[in-house]
Amino acid sequence: MEEFEPNHLKTPMVSTSTRHKCAACFQQFKKKENLVEHMKKSYHSVHQPKCGVCHKHCKSFESLREHISGPLAKAHCSSIFAQNGCHLCLNVFESPVSVDGHKELCLQTAPPPLGTMNIPYTEYEALEDENYMSKYPEAVAINCQMVGCGIDGSVDLLARVCLVDEEENMIFHTYVEPQLSVTDYRYEVTGIKEEHLKRDGMPVKEVREKISQILYNGESIGKARLDGGKAKLLVGHNLDHALDCLLMNYPENLLRDTATYRPLLKTNFMSHSLKYLTKTYLGYDIRSSNKDLEMKEIDRPVKRKTNLHQRRGRDMGRWGQKS
């Protein structure tokens, strides 16, 4: 005869399907402790790219692109993005009409080439205007060009520097007097010839002083390191290399490097080239011709991403850090 256990003595069934879900990336864990550990290591924040459909946080724009349009994309998100999404900034809009209007602003045209012949030295007149420098621009983009020294010309030597503000005004440009003997001018890439550096080159110490004056904007080094103060954000691609060539230091909290900014990295957290970033997020190619060298390219990918992330730059620390 089958015996029955009284109801009040029965052991309650424990659901084996209980999962603890991360509110940001939707990853699920069996144990709450694992979720807590995940949150400590993932560094989810408002700076991470987020799907405009399901609002899932992704570690990079490339991860977001895979989520909405890759081979293993989520079907629901993919279908909505295909109709109402922008393939450049990856935002999702209310209707295809809204997308069409947005693309007119999002799709950039290549800036005019800077050339090499007629601008040996430039310093923007607005730098003399205290109101301009104290209020605008908040960010300054830098691009450095290198020539080669050493037996095989493989050692980088600073040859040209350009600074651009947020309105794409060229606020500083100069050739740099070589400190060592140049063995490779890399003309096919740089467009620089020997006469440019001999005739128009500025001593690197003077270049460094002028750039520091622009960036610090009258602010003390201590104040700039603490909270920025009046000092400018410095934007660039592979800034460490540029600063090393200038023999210059700048507070890390004021650096914005597209080579280390997590949302712009590959899914394995390796850096993309500037050419790839420009093509993917602005929609045009950087020209490689020496006559059409575009030194202002460095500013535009960063400007778009800072706008996309609601310009929280001063609160997020260095872009290459945890975010």
PDB file of C-alpha atoms in Angstrom:
ATOM      1  CA  MET A   1       0.000   0.000   0.000  1.00  0.00           C
ATOM      2  CA  GLU A   2       1.428   3.361  -1.028  1.00  0.00           C
ATOM      3  CA  GLU A   3       2.124   5.736   1.807  1.00  0.00           C
ATOM      4  CA  PHE A   4       1.527   9.453   1.474  1.00  0.00           C
ATOM      5  CA  GLU A   5       3.492  12.113   3.307  1.00  0.00           C
ATOM      6  CA  PRO A   6       1.283  14.704   5.025  1.00  0.00           C
ATOM      7  CA  ASN A   7       1.180  18.007   3.195  1.00  0.00           C
ATOM      8  CA  HIS A   8       2.643  19.932   6.097  1.00  0.00           C
ATOM      9  CA  LEU A   9       5.690  17.619   6.113  1.00  0.00           C
ATOM     10  CA  LYS A  10       6.439  17.782   2.392  1.00  0.00           C
ATOM     11  CA  THR A  11       9.754  19.384   1.412  1.00  0.00           C
ATOM     12  CA  PRO A  12       9.101  22.492  -0.736  1.00  0.00           C
ATOM     13  CA  MET A  13      10.367  22.240  -4.312  1.00  0.00           C
ATOM     14  CA  VAL A  14      13.253  24.620  -5.076  1.00  0.00           C
ATOM     15  CA  SER A  15      13.271  25.978  -8.613  1.00  0.00           C
ATOM     16  CA  THR A  16      16.418  25.037 -10.458  1.00  0.00           C
ATOM     17  CA  SER A  17      15.767  27.705 -13.083  1.00  0.00           C
ATOM     18  CA  THR A  18      16.348  30.663 -10.750  1.00  0.00           C
ATOM     19  CA  ARG A  19      18.911  33.023 -12.285  1.00  0.00           C
ATOM     20  CA  HIS A  20      20.388  36.300 -11.161  1.00  0.00           C
ATOM     21  CA  LYS A  21      20.432  38.686 -14.098  1.00  0.00           C
ATOM     22  CA  CYS A  22      22.733  41.631 -14.692  1.00  0.00           C
ATOM     23  CA  ALA A  23      20.556  44.679 -15.362  1.00  0.00           C
ATOM     24  CA  ALA A  24      23.126  46.122 -17.759  1.00  0.00           C
ATOM     25  CA  CYS A  25      24.344  43.328 -20.044  1.00  0.00           C
ATOM     26  CA  PHE A  26      21.584  40.767 -19.224  1.00  0.00           C
ATOM     27  CA  GLN A  27      24.106  38.040 -18.409  1.00  0.00           C
ATOM     28  CA  GLN A  28      22.637  35.472 -15.990  1.00  0.00           C
ATOM     29  CA  PHE A  29      24.230  33.674 -13.052  1.00  0.00           C
ATOM     30  CA  LYS A  30      23.179  30.801 -10.831  1.00  0.00           C
ATOM     31  CA  LYS A  31      24.543  32.388  -7.678  1.00  0.00           C
ATOM     32  CA  LYS A  32      24.121  35.912  -6.446  1.00  0.00           C
ATOM     33  CA  GLU A  33      27.790  35.958  -5.467  1.00  0.00           C
ATOM     34  CA  ASN A  34      28.744  35.397  -9.102  1.00  0.00           C
ATOM     35  CA  LEU A  35      26.597  38.341 -10.173  1.00  0.00           C
ATOM     36  CA  VAL A  36      28.269  40.574  -7.595  1.00  0.00           C
ATOM     37  CA  GLU A  37      31.691  39.488  -8.826  1.00  0.00           C
ATOM     38  CA  HIS A  38      30.622  40.166 -12.411  1.00  0.00           C
ATOM     39  CA  MET A  39      29.515  43.685 -11.514  1.00  0.00           C
ATOM     40  CA  LYS A  40      32.880  44.369  -9.899  1.00  0.00           C
ATOM     41  CA  LYS A  41      34.805  43.325 -12.999  1.00  0.00           C
ATOM     42  CA  SER A  42      32.547  44.530 -15.806  1.00  0.00           C
ATOM     43  CA  TYR A  43      32.673  48.267 -14.984  1.00  0.00           C
ATOM     44  CA  HIS A  44      29.257  48.912 -16.528  1.00  0.00           C
ATOM     45  CA  SER A  45      28.650  52.641 -16.851  1.00  0.00           C
ATOM     46  CA  VAL A  46      26.760  55.287 -18.820  1.00  0.00           C
ATOM     47  CA  HIS A  47      29.747  55.500 -21.165  1.00  0.00           C
ATOM     48  CA  GLN A  48      29.210  52.033 -22.593  1.00  0.00           C
ATOM     49  CA  PRO A  49      27.400  51.720 -25.948  1.00  0.00           C
ATOM     50  CA  LYS A  50      23.808  50.622 -25.463  1.00  0.00           C
ATOM     51  CA  CYS A  51      21.325  48.960 -27.803  1.00  0.00           C
ATOM     52  CA  GLY A  52      18.576  51.405 -28.710  1.00  0.00           C
ATOM     53  CA  VAL A  53      16.015  48.582 -28.779  1.00  0.00           C
ATOM     54  CA  CYS A  54      16.589  46.366 -25.728  1.00  0.00           C
ATOM     55  CA  HIS A  55      18.962  48.783 -23.920  1.00  0.00           C
ATOM     56  CA  LYS A  56      21.594  46.125 -23.367  1.00  0.00           C
ATOM     57  CA  HIS A  57      25.026  47.507 -22.454  1.00  0.00           C
ATOM     58  CA  CYS A  58      27.872  46.383 -24.740  1.00  0.00           C
ATOM     59  CA  LYS A  59      31.589  46.631 -24.018  1.00  0.00           C
ATOM     60  CA  SER A  60      32.347  48.374 -27.315  1.00  0.00           C
ATOM     61  CA  PHE A  61      30.661  49.750 -30.408  1.00  0.00           C
ATOM     62  CA  GLU A  62      31.921  46.717 -32.275  1.00  0.00           C
ATOM     63  CA  SER A  63      30.120  44.456 -29.783  1.00  0.00           C
ATOM     64  CA  LEU A  64      26.985  46.545 -30.232  1.00  0.00           C
ATOM     65  CA  ARG A  65      27.295  46.262 -34.001  1.00  0.00           C
ATOM     66  CA  GLU A  66      27.469  42.465 -33.694  1.00  0.00           C
ATOM     67  CA  HIS A  67      24.433  42.512 -31.387  1.00  0.00           C
ATOM     68  CA  ILE A  68      22.228  44.425 -33.837  1.00  0.00           C
ATOM     69  CA  SER A  69      23.542  43.440 -37.263  1.00  0.00           C
ATOM     70  CA  GLY A  70      26.082  40.634 -36.968  1.00  0.00           C
ATOM     71  CA  PRO A  71      25.704  36.954 -37.926  1.00  0.00           C
ATOM     72  CA  LEU A  72      24.391  36.106 -34.447  1.00  0.00           C
ATOM     73  CA  ALA A  73      22.395  39.296 -33.938  1.00  0.00           C
ATOM     74  CA  LYS A  74      19.279  39.272 -31.789  1.00  0.00           C
ATOM     75  CA  ALA A  75      16.379  38.914 -34.209  1.00  0.00           C
ATOM     76  CA  HIS A  76      14.096  41.500 -32.595  1.00  0.00           C
ATOM     77  CA  CYS A  77      16.814  44.128 -32.227  1.00  0.00           C
ATOM     78  CA  SER A  78      18.159  43.406 -35.694  1.00  0.00           C
ATOM     79  CA  SER A  79      14.812  43.818 -37.436  1.00  0.00           C
ATOM     80  CA  ILE A  80      14.077  47.152 -35.764  1.00  0.00           C
ATOM     81  CA  PHE A  81      17.601  48.460 -36.346  1.00  0.00           C
ATOM     82  CA  ALA A  82      17.427  47.494 -40.017  1.00  0.00           C
ATOM     83  CA  GLN A  83      14.450  49.821 -40.449  1.00  0.00           C
ATOM     84  CA  ASN A  84      15.104  52.592 -37.934  1.00  0.00           C
ATOM     85  CA  GLY A  85      18.830  52.472 -37.204  1.00  0.00           C
ATOM     86  CA  CYS A  86      21.860  54.514 -38.287  1.00  0.00           C
ATOM     87  CA  HIS A  87      24.776  52.300 -39.361  1.00  0.00           C
ATOM     88  CA  LEU A  88      27.313  54.973 -38.362  1.00  0.00           C
ATOM     89  CA  CYS A  89      26.410  56.022 -34.803  1.00  0.00           C
ATOM     90  CA  LEU A  90      24.249  52.881 -34.207  1.00  0.00           C
ATOM     91  CA  ASN A  91      21.398  54.894 -32.696  1.00  0.00           C
ATOM     92  CA  VAL A  92      17.795  53.811 -33.228  1.00  0.00           C
ATOM     93  CA  PHE A  93      15.089  56.311 -34.186  1.00  0.00           C
ATOM     94  CA  GLU A  94      11.300  56.393 -34.164  1.00  0.00           C
ATOM     95  CA  SER A  95      10.835  55.973 -37.906  1.00  0.00           C
ATOM     96  CA  PRO A  96      12.725  55.610 -41.204  1.00  0.00           C
ATOM     97  CA  VAL A  97      11.912  59.254 -41.919  1.00  0.00           C
ATOM     98  CA  SER A  98      13.721  60.277 -38.739  1.00  0.00           C
ATOM     99  CA  VAL A  99      16.706  58.167 -39.781  1.00  0.00           C
ATOM    100  CA  ASP A 100      16.901  59.884 -43.165  1.00  0.00           C
ATOM    101  CA  GLY A 101      16.911  63.299 -41.505  1.00  0.00           C
ATOM    102  CA  HIS A 102      19.530  62.196 -39.009  1.00  0.00           C
ATOM    103  CA  LYS A 103      21.909  60.775 -41.624  1.00  0.00           C
ATOM    104  CA  GLU A 104      22.281  64.191 -43.217  1.00  0.00           C
ATOM    105  CA  LEU A 105      23.990  65.263 -39.995  1.00  0.00           C
ATOM    106  CA  CYS A 106      25.688  61.991 -39.119  1.00  0.00           C
ATOM    107  CA  LEU A 107      27.364  61.266 -42.452  1.00  0.00           C
ATOM    108  CA  GLN A 108      30.414  63.517 -42.624  1.00  0.00           C
ATOM    109  CA  THR A 109      32.307  64.727 -45.663  1.00  0.00           C
ATOM    110  CA  ALA A 110      36.073  64.630 -45.752  1.00  0.00           C
ATOM    111  CA  PRO A 111      37.699  67.919 -44.681  1.00  0.00           C
ATOM    112  CA  PRO A 112      39.750  69.820 -47.243  1.00  0.00           C
ATOM    113  CA  PRO A 113      43.391  68.730 -47.443  1.00  0.00           C
ATOM    114  CA  LEU A 114      45.888  70.752 -45.497  1.00  0.00           C
ATOM    115  CA  GLY A 115      48.767  70.399 -47.941  1.00  0.00           C
ATOM    116  CA  THR A 116      52.391  71.152 -47.100  1.00  0.00           C
ATOM    117  CA  MET A 117      53.632  74.106 -49.078  1.00  0.00           C
ATOM    118  CA  ASN A 118      52.108  77.362 -47.851  1.00  0.00           C
ATOM    119  CA  ILE A 119      51.670  77.058 -44.098  1.00  0.00           C
ATOM    120  CA  PRO A 120      55.075  76.859 -42.415  1.00  0.00           C
ATOM    121  CA  TYR A 121      53.682  78.251 -39.148  1.00  0.00           C
ATOM    122  CA  THR A 122      50.185  79.100 -38.015  1.00  0.00           C
ATOM    123  CA  GLU A 123      48.811  80.291 -34.696  1.00  0.00           C
ATOM    124  CA  TYR A 124      45.122  81.152 -34.505  1.00  0.00           C
ATOM    125  CA  GLU A 125      44.352  84.796 -33.691  1.00  0.00           C
ATOM    126  CA  ALA A 126      41.689  83.759 -31.199  1.00  0.00           C
ATOM    127  CA  LEU A 127      44.451  82.460 -28.918  1.00  0.00           C
ATOM    128  CA  GLU A 128      45.073  86.089 -27.991  1.00  0.00           C
ATOM    129  CA  ASP A 129      41.423  86.452 -26.934  1.00  0.00           C
ATOM    130  CA  GLU A 130      41.113  85.596 -23.229  1.00  0.00           C
ATOM    131  CA  ASN A 131      37.344  85.101 -23.499  1.00  0.00           C
ATOM    132  CA  TYR A 132      37.806  82.599 -26.328  1.00  0.00           C
ATOM    133  CA  MET A 133      40.428  80.565 -24.502  1.00  0.00           C
ATOM    134  CA  SER A 134      38.568  80.564 -21.176  1.00  0.00           C
ATOM    135  CA  LYS A 135      35.207  79.471 -22.604  1.00  0.00           C
ATOM    136  CA  TYR A 136      35.887  77.697 -25.885  1.00  0.00           C
ATOM    137  CA  PRO A 137      37.094  75.274 -27.043  1.00  0.00           C
ATOM    138  CA  GLU A 138      36.882  72.766 -24.221  1.00  0.00           C
ATOM    139  CA  ALA A 139      38.787  70.178 -26.260  1.00  0.00           C
ATOM    140  CA  VAL A 140      41.822  70.478 -28.533  1.00  0.00           C
ATOM    141  CA  ALA A 141      42.837  67.725 -30.955  1.00  0.00           C
ATOM    142  CA  ILE A 142      46.466  67.037 -31.796  1.00  0.00           C
ATOM    143  CA  ASN A 143      48.097  65.246 -34.695  1.00  0.00           C
ATOM    144  CA  CYS A 144      51.840  64.677 -35.055  1.00  0.00           C
ATOM    145  CA  GLN A 145      53.719  63.511 -38.114  1.00  0.00           C
ATOM    146  CA  MET A 146      56.972  61.623 -37.913  1.00  0.00           C
ATOM    147  CA  VAL A 147      59.962  61.202 -40.173  1.00  0.00           C
ATOM    148  CA  GLY A 148      62.554  58.467 -39.732  1.00  0.00           C
ATOM    149  CA  CYS A 149      66.045  58.517 -38.310  1.00  0.00           C
ATOM    150  CA  GLY A 150      68.608  55.822 -37.629  1.00  0.00           C
ATOM    151  CA  ILE A 151      70.352  53.530 -40.101  1.00  0.00           C
ATOM    152  CA  ASP A 152      67.129  52.100 -41.527  1.00  0.00           C
ATOM    153  CA  GLY A 153      64.903  55.120 -40.836  1.00  0.00           C
ATOM    154  CA  SER A 154      62.716  53.145 -38.441  1.00  0.00           C
ATOM    155  CA  VAL A 155      63.103  55.471 -35.441  1.00  0.00           C
ATOM    156  CA  ASP A 156      60.317  58.081 -35.264  1.00  0.00           C
ATOM    157  CA  LEU A 157      61.351  61.716 -35.156  1.00  0.00           C
ATOM    158  CA  LEU A 158      58.812  64.509 -34.744  1.00  0.00           C
ATOM    159  CA  ALA A 159      58.512  66.641 -37.885  1.00  0.00           C
ATOM    160  CA  ARG A 160      55.103  68.338 -37.861  1.00  0.00           C
ATOM    161  CA  VAL A 161      52.434  69.258 -35.301  1.00  0.00           C
ATOM    162  CA  CYS A 162      48.883  70.484 -35.763  1.00  0.00           C
ATOM    163  CA  LEU A 163      46.256  71.477 -33.179  1.00  0.00           C
ATOM    164  CA  VAL A 164      42.562  71.834 -34.043  1.00  0.00           C
ATOM    165  CA  ASP A 165      39.696  73.097 -31.907  1.00  0.00           C
ATOM    166  CA  GLU A 166      36.138  71.781 -31.695  1.00  0.00           C
ATOM    167  CA  GLU A 167      34.999  73.967 -34.567  1.00  0.00           C
ATOM    168  CA  GLU A 168      37.827  72.521 -36.670  1.00  0.00           C
ATOM    169  CA  ASN A 169      39.768  75.775 -36.660  1.00  0.00           C
ATOM    170  CA  MET A 170      43.477  75.085 -36.979  1.00  0.00           C
ATOM    171  CA  ILE A 171      44.787  76.898 -33.915  1.00  0.00           C
ATOM    172  CA  PHE A 172      48.435  75.854 -34.199  1.00  0.00           C
ATOM    173  CA  HIS A 173      50.623  74.338 -36.899  1.00  0.00           C
ATOM    174  CA  THR A 174      54.350  74.117 -37.397  1.00  0.00           C
ATOM    175  CA  TYR A 175      57.152  72.001 -38.771  1.00  0.00           C
ATOM    176  CA  VAL A 176      59.656  70.845 -36.162  1.00  0.00           C
ATOM    177  CA  GLU A 177      63.396  71.259 -36.385  1.00  0.00           C
ATOM    178  CA  PRO A 178      64.883  67.753 -36.374  1.00  0.00           C
ATOM    179  CA  GLN A 179      67.009  66.906 -33.348  1.00  0.00           C
ATOM    180  CA  LEU A 180      68.791  64.087 -35.141  1.00  0.00           C
ATOM    181  CA  SER A 181      69.844  63.406 -38.710  1.00  0.00           C
ATOM    182  CA  VAL A 182      66.824  62.408 -40.825  1.00  0.00           C
ATOM    183  CA  THR A 183      67.366  59.325 -42.972  1.00  0.00           C
ATOM    184  CA  ASP A 184      63.823  58.852 -44.267  1.00  0.00           C
ATOM    185  CA  TYR A 185      61.373  61.717 -44.799  1.00  0.00           C
ATOM    186  CA  ARG A 186      58.594  59.181 -45.573  1.00  0.00           C
ATOM    187  CA  TYR A 187      57.434  61.554 -48.295  1.00  0.00           C
ATOM    188  CA  GLU A 188      54.823  59.157 -49.705  1.00  0.00           C
ATOM    189  CA  VAL A 189      52.996  59.338 -46.383  1.00  0.00           C
ATOM    190  CA  THR A 190      53.952  62.712 -44.889  1.00  0.00           C
ATOM    191  CA  GLY A 191      54.510  64.907 -47.932  1.00  0.00           C
ATOM    192  CA  ILE A 192      57.426  66.434 -46.008  1.00  0.00           C
ATOM    193  CA  LYS A 193      60.694  67.322 -47.709  1.00  0.00           C
ATOM    194  CA  GLU A 194      64.068  68.336 -46.318  1.00  0.00           C
ATOM    195  CA  GLU A 195      63.507  72.031 -47.081  1.00  0.00           C
ATOM    196  CA  HIS A 196      60.342  72.113 -44.984  1.00  0.00           C
ATOM    197  CA  LEU A 197      62.242  71.222 -41.830  1.00  0.00           C
ATOM    198  CA  LYS A 198      65.395  73.227 -42.580  1.00  0.00           C
ATOM    199  CA  ARG A 199      63.571  76.392 -43.647  1.00  0.00           C
ATOM    200  CA  ASP A 200      60.498  76.354 -41.416  1.00  0.00           C
ATOM    201  CA  GLY A 201      61.316  73.981 -38.550  1.00  0.00           C
ATOM    202  CA  MET A 202      60.730  75.288 -35.023  1.00  0.00           C
ATOM    203  CA  PRO A 203      62.866  73.966 -32.129  1.00  0.00           C
ATOM    204  CA  VAL A 204      61.001  71.233 -30.274  1.00  0.00           C
ATOM    205  CA  LYS A 205      61.398  73.092 -26.967  1.00  0.00           C
ATOM    206  CA  GLU A 206      59.572  76.107 -28.385  1.00  0.00           C
ATOM    207  CA  VAL A 207      56.887  73.850 -29.883  1.00  0.00           C
ATOM    208  CA  ARG A 208      56.372  72.192 -26.513  1.00  0.00           C
ATOM    209  CA  GLU A 209      56.087  75.559 -24.741  1.00  0.00           C
ATOM    210  CA  LYS A 210      53.500  76.866 -27.212  1.00  0.00           C
ATOM    211  CA  ILE A 211      51.409  73.683 -27.006  1.00  0.00           C
ATOM    212  CA  SER A 212      51.577  73.729 -23.202  1.00  0.00           C
ATOM    213  CA  GLN A 213      50.423  77.356 -23.202  1.00  0.00           C
ATOM    214  CA  ILE A 214      47.403  76.470 -25.324  1.00  0.00           C
ATOM    215  CA  LEU A 215      46.482  73.355 -23.359  1.00  0.00           C
ATOM    216  CA  TYR A 216      46.970  74.619 -19.807  1.00  0.00           C
ATOM    217  CA  ASN A 217      45.237  77.889 -20.713  1.00  0.00           C
ATOM    218  CA  GLY A 218      46.756  79.730 -17.754  1.00  0.00           C
ATOM    219  CA  GLU A 219      45.854  76.971 -15.297  1.00  0.00           C
ATOM    220  CA  SER A 220      48.411  75.671 -12.794  1.00  0.00           C
ATOM    221  CA  ILE A 221      49.707  72.134 -13.266  1.00  0.00           C
ATOM    222  CA  GLY A 222      48.461  71.141  -9.813  1.00  0.00           C
ATOM    223  CA  LYS A 223      44.922  72.378 -10.493  1.00  0.00           C
ATOM    224  CA  ALA A 224      44.886  70.747 -13.929  1.00  0.00           C
ATOM    225  CA  ARG A 225      45.882  67.391 -12.433  1.00  0.00           C
ATOM    226  CA  LEU A 226      43.230  67.717  -9.731  1.00  0.00           C
ATOM    227  CA  ASP A 227      40.079  68.607 -11.661  1.00  0.00           C
ATOM    228  CA  GLY A 228      41.146  70.127 -14.958  1.00  0.00           C
ATOM    229  CA  GLY A 229      40.215  73.691 -14.122  1.00  0.00           C
ATOM    230  CA  LYS A 230      40.612  75.906 -17.190  1.00  0.00           C
ATOM    231  CA  ALA A 231      42.938  73.410 -18.896  1.00  0.00           C
ATOM    232  CA  LYS A 232      41.771  71.847 -22.163  1.00  0.00           C
ATOM    233  CA  LEU A 233      40.973  68.237 -22.950  1.00  0.00           C
ATOM    234  CA  LEU A 234      43.594  66.821 -25.307  1.00  0.00           C
ATOM    235  CA  VAL A 235      42.159  64.556 -28.012  1.00  0.00           C
ATOM    236  CA  GLY A 236      44.172  62.319 -30.302  1.00  0.00           C
ATOM    237  CA  HIS A 237      45.018  58.842 -31.547  1.00  0.00           C
ATOM    238  CA  ASN A 238      47.878  57.134 -29.683  1.00  0.00           C
ATOM    239  CA  LEU A 239      48.536  60.183 -27.523  1.00  0.00           C
ATOM    240  CA  ASP A 240      51.314  58.533 -25.524  1.00  0.00           C
ATOM    241  CA  HIS A 241      53.458  58.353 -28.645  1.00  0.00           C
ATOM    242  CA  ALA A 242      52.742  61.963 -29.590  1.00  0.00           C
ATOM    243  CA  LEU A 243      53.568  63.236 -26.094  1.00  0.00           C
ATOM    244  CA  ASP A 244      56.739  61.135 -25.977  1.00  0.00           C
ATOM    245  CA  CYS A 245      57.936  62.663 -29.243  1.00  0.00           C
ATOM    246  CA  LEU A 246      57.231  66.131 -27.842  1.00  0.00           C
ATOM    247  CA  LEU A 247      59.055  65.192 -24.609  1.00  0.00           C
ATOM    248  CA  MET A 248      55.948  66.445 -22.857  1.00  0.00           C
ATOM    249  CA  ASN A 249      53.660  65.339 -20.029  1.00  0.00           C
ATOM    250  CA  TYR A 250      49.967  66.189 -19.667  1.00  0.00           C
ATOM    251  CA  PRO A 251      47.531  65.186 -16.897  1.00  0.00           C
ATOM    252  CA  GLU A 252      45.990  61.788 -17.599  1.00  0.00           C
ATOM    253  CA  ASN A 253      42.541  62.971 -16.527  1.00  0.00           C
ATOM    254  CA  LEU A 254      42.582  65.400 -19.467  1.00  0.00           C
ATOM    255  CA  LEU A 255      43.606  62.895 -22.144  1.00  0.00           C
ATOM    256  CA  ARG A 256      41.065  61.471 -24.588  1.00  0.00           C
ATOM    257  CA  ASP A 257      42.739  58.822 -26.728  1.00  0.00           C
ATOM    258  CA  THR A 258      40.789  57.058 -29.475  1.00  0.00           C
ATOM    259  CA  ALA A 259      43.395  54.288 -29.437  1.00  0.00           C
ATOM    260  CA  THR A 260      42.555  53.354 -25.826  1.00  0.00           C
ATOM    261  CA  TYR A 261      38.923  54.486 -25.373  1.00  0.00           C
ATOM    262  CA  ARG A 262      37.081  51.235 -24.598  1.00  0.00           C
ATOM    263  CA  PRO A 263      33.925  51.785 -26.674  1.00  0.00           C
ATOM    264  CA  LEU A 264      36.086  52.320 -29.776  1.00  0.00           C
ATOM    265  CA  LEU A 265      38.236  49.208 -29.275  1.00  0.00           C
ATOM    266  CA  LYS A 266      37.862  45.831 -30.926  1.00  0.00           C
ATOM    267  CA  THR A 267      35.958  43.123 -29.057  1.00  0.00           C
ATOM    268  CA  ASN A 268      39.317  41.801 -27.802  1.00  0.00           C
ATOM    269  CA  PHE A 269      40.158  45.322 -26.543  1.00  0.00           C
ATOM    270  CA  MET A 270      42.842  45.921 -29.175  1.00  0.00           C
ATOM    271  CA  SER A 271      43.043  49.308 -30.861  1.00  0.00           C
ATOM    272  CA  HIS A 272      41.581  50.129 -34.275  1.00  0.00           C
ATOM    273  CA  SER A 273      43.482  52.299 -36.732  1.00  0.00           C
ATOM    274  CA  LEU A 274      42.376  55.893 -37.191  1.00  0.00           C
ATOM    275  CA  LYS A 275      41.578  55.085 -40.826  1.00  0.00           C
ATOM    276  CA  TYR A 276      39.144  52.364 -39.714  1.00  0.00           C
ATOM    277  CA  LEU A 277      37.492  54.635 -37.129  1.00  0.00           C
ATOM    278  CA  THR A 278      36.997  57.401 -39.668  1.00  0.00           C
ATOM    279  CA  LYS A 279      35.489  55.067 -42.240  1.00  0.00           C
ATOM    280  CA  THR A 280      33.255  53.214 -39.765  1.00  0.00           C
ATOM    281  CA  TYR A 281      31.940  56.096 -37.688  1.00  0.00           C
ATOM    282  CA  LEU A 282      32.131  59.040 -40.097  1.00  0.00           C
ATOM    283  CA  GLY A 283      31.563  57.277 -43.385  1.00  0.00           C
ATOM    284  CA  TYR A 284      34.529  58.409 -45.478  1.00  0.00           C
ATOM    285  CA  ASP A 285      38.111  57.355 -46.198  1.00  0.00           C
ATOM    286  CA  ILE A 286      41.243  59.171 -45.139  1.00  0.00           C
ATOM    287  CA  ARG A 287      43.182  59.932 -48.289  1.00  0.00           C
ATOM    288  CA  SER A 288      46.678  58.530 -48.397  1.00  0.00           C
ATOM    289  CA  SER A 289      48.121  60.835 -51.061  1.00  0.00           C
ATOM    290  CA  ASN A 290      50.996  62.987 -49.817  1.00  0.00           C
ATOM    291  CA  LYS A 291      49.496  66.048 -51.508  1.00  0.00           C
ATOM    292  CA  ASP A 292      46.179  65.583 -49.762  1.00  0.00           C
ATOM    293  CA  LEU A 293      47.305  64.816 -46.246  1.00  0.00           C
ATOM    294  CA  GLU A 294      44.449  65.523 -43.836  1.00  0.00           C
ATOM    295  CA  MET A 295      45.821  66.445 -40.444  1.00  0.00           C
ATOM    296  CA  LYS A 296      42.397  67.430 -39.128  1.00  0.00           C
ATOM    297  CA  GLU A 297      41.125  63.844 -39.361  1.00  0.00           C
ATOM    298  CA  ILE A 298      42.052  63.107 -35.774  1.00  0.00           C
ATOM    299  CA  ASP A 299      39.443  65.426 -34.296  1.00  0.00           C
ATOM    300  CA  ARG A 300      36.278  64.256 -35.966  1.00  0.00           C
ATOM    301  CA  PRO A 301      35.871  60.644 -34.814  1.00  0.00           C
ATOM    302  CA  VAL A 302      36.438  61.736 -31.235  1.00  0.00           C
ATOM    303  CA  LYS A 303      34.099  64.690 -31.456  1.00  0.00           C
ATOM    304  CA  ARG A 304      31.269  62.467 -32.643  1.00  0.00           C
ATOM    305  CA  LYS A 305      31.807  59.967 -29.839  1.00  0.00           C
ATOM    306  CA  THR A 306      32.047  62.634 -27.150  1.00  0.00           C
ATOM    307  CA  ASN A 307      28.774  64.118 -28.391  1.00  0.00           C
ATOM    308  CA  LEU A 308      27.228  60.660 -28.438  1.00  0.00           C
ATOM    309  CA  HIS A 309      28.178  60.097 -24.821  1.00  0.00           C
ATOM    310  CA  GLN A 310      26.690  63.445 -23.795  1.00  0.00           C
ATOM    311  CA  ARG A 311      30.052  65.116 -23.242  1.00  0.00           C
ATOM    312  CA  ARG A 312      30.676  63.608 -19.803  1.00  0.00           C
ATOM    313  CA  GLY A 313      34.393  63.743 -20.454  1.00  0.00           C
ATOM    314  CA  ARG A 314      35.574  65.515 -17.339  1.00  0.00           C
ATOM    315  CA  ASP A 315      33.821  63.017 -15.070  1.00  0.00           C
ATOM    316  CA  MET A 316      35.026  59.842 -16.716  1.00  0.00           C
ATOM    317  CA  GLY A 317      38.774  60.104 -16.215  1.00  0.00           C
ATOM    318  CA  ARG A 318      41.157  58.984 -18.868  1.00  0.00           C
ATOM    319  CA  TRP A 319      39.397  57.197 -21.744  1.00  0.00           C
ATOM    320  CA  GLY A 320      41.741  54.269 -21.551  1.00  0.00           C
ATOM    321  CA  GLN A 321      40.774  53.541 -17.960  1.00  0.00           C
ATOM    322  CA  LYS A 322      37.906  51.464 -16.676  1.00  0.00           C
ATOM    323  CA  SER A 323      34.548  52.672 -17.900  1.00  0.00           C
TER     324      SER A 323
END
